[in-house]
């Protein structure tokens, strides 16, 4: 079972459900601020569950994820290492980060 480092904690992740669900269950929401309440609940359309994952092996991006990460504010998000936690399943150990801002795509 892969282990993910996120927000200074290490959690075991199963590959049978999306990362977003497991992070929320662990009390480590991938949403910032008000996006915790204003989001698409895992449909892959809002982009507010965006996280940057490295160097983990993950499921292939879904068509919805590819589309959303190519649109504002991400633009070529997959090339920047962004994934949508609601569309992603973790397949190996790794580390995830959440940036600043409503979507969490702002990194220093
Ligand atoms: S929760 Fe909306 S894209 Fe993931």
Coordinates of C-alpha atoms and ligand atoms in Angstrom, one line a residue:
X1 CA 0.0 0.0 0.0
X2 CA 1.7 3.3 -1.1
X3 CA 2.6 5.9 1.5
X4 CA 2.0 9.6 0.7
X5 CA 3.6 12.5 2.4
X6 CA 1.2 15.5 2.5
X7 CA 1.1 18.5 4.8
X8 CA 3.8 17.0 7.0
X9 CA 2.0 13.7 7.6
X10 CA 2.4 10.3 6.1
X11 CA -0.7 8.3 5.2
X12 CA -1.3 5.0 3.6
X13 CA -3.2 5.2 0.4
X14 CA -5.1 2.5 -1.4
X15 CA -5.4 2.5 -5.2
X16 CA -9.1 1.5 -5.2
X17 CA -10.4 5.0 -4.7
X18 CA -9.4 8.6 -5.6
X19 CA -6.8 10.4 -3.7
X20 CA -9.1 13.2 -2.8
X21 CA -11.5 10.9 -0.9
X22 CA -8.7 9.4 1.1
X23 CA -7.0 12.8 1.9
X24 CA -10.3 14.1 3.2
X25 CA -10.9 11.0 5.3
X26 CA -7.5 11.5 6.8
X27 CA -8.3 15.1 7.7
X28 CA -5.9 16.4 5.1
X29 CA -8.2 18.2 2.6
X30 CA -6.6 19.0 -0.8
X31 CA -8.8 22.1 -1.0
X32 CA -7.8 25.6 0.2
X33 CA -10.0 28.0 2.1
X34 CA -13.5 28.4 0.8
X35 CA -12.9 25.8 -2.0
X36 CA -13.5 23.2 0.8
X37 CA -17.2 24.0 0.4
X38 CA -17.3 25.4 -3.2
X39 CA -16.1 22.6 -5.3
X40 CA -17.4 20.0 -7.8
X41 CA -17.2 17.2 -5.2
X42 CA -14.9 15.1 -7.3
X43 CA -16.3 15.5 -10.9
X44 CA -13.0 16.8 -12.1
X45 CA -14.5 20.1 -13.3
X46 CA -13.5 22.8 -10.7
X47 CA -9.8 22.1 -10.3
X48 CA -9.7 23.1 -6.7
X49 CA -8.3 19.7 -5.6
X50 CA -5.2 20.4 -7.6
X51 CA -2.0 19.1 -6.0
X52 CA 1.6 18.6 -7.2
X53 CA 2.8 15.1 -6.8
X54 CA 6.4 13.9 -7.1
X55 CA 7.9 11.4 -7.9
X56 CA 5.1 9.0 -7.3
X57 CA 3.6 6.7 -9.9
X58 CA 0.0 7.5 -10.4
X59 CA -2.9 6.4 -12.6
X60 CA -3.1 7.9 -16.1
X61 CA -4.8 11.2 -16.2
X62 CA -8.5 11.0 -17.1
X63 CA -9.8 12.9 -20.1
X64 CA -11.6 15.3 -17.8
X65 CA -8.4 15.9 -15.8
X66 CA -6.3 16.5 -19.0
X67 CA -8.9 19.0 -20.1
X68 CA -9.2 20.8 -16.8
X69 CA -5.5 21.1 -16.2
X70 CA -5.0 22.6 -19.7
X71 CA -7.5 25.4 -18.8
X72 CA -7.0 28.5 -16.6
X73 CA -5.5 28.9 -14.1
X74 CA -3.3 25.8 -14.7
X75 CA -2.3 25.9 -18.4
X76 CA -0.2 22.8 -19.2
X77 CA -0.7 21.7 -15.6
X78 CA 0.3 18.1 -16.2
X79 CA 3.7 19.2 -17.4
X80 CA 4.0 21.2 -14.1
X81 CA 3.4 18.0 -12.1
X82 CA -0.2 19.0 -11.2
X83 CA -2.8 16.4 -10.7
X84 CA -6.4 16.6 -9.7
X85 CA -6.7 14.6 -6.5
X86 CA -10.3 13.6 -7.3
X87 CA -9.2 12.0 -10.6
X88 CA -5.9 10.4 -9.4
X89 CA -5.1 7.1 -7.8
X90 CA -1.7 6.7 -6.2
X91 CA 0.3 3.6 -7.3
X92 CA 3.6 4.2 -5.5
X93 CA 5.1 6.1 -2.5
X94 CA 5.4 9.8 -3.1
X95 CA 5.0 13.3 -1.8
X96 CA 2.3 15.8 -2.6
X97 CA 2.2 19.5 -2.1
X98 CA -0.6 22.0 -2.2
X99 CA 0.1 25.5 -3.4
X100 CA -1.4 28.8 -2.4
X101 CA -4.5 30.4 -3.8
X102 CA -8.1 29.3 -4.4
X103 CA -7.0 26.4 -6.7
X104 CA -3.7 25.8 -4.9
X105 CA -1.6 26.1 -8.1
X106 CA 0.6 29.0 -6.8
X107 CA 4.1 27.8 -5.8
X108 CA 7.0 30.0 -4.9
Ligands
LIG1 S1 -13.0 18.3 -6.6 FE1 -13.4 19.5 -8.4 S2 -11.8 19.0 -9.8 FE2 -11.4 17.7 -8.0

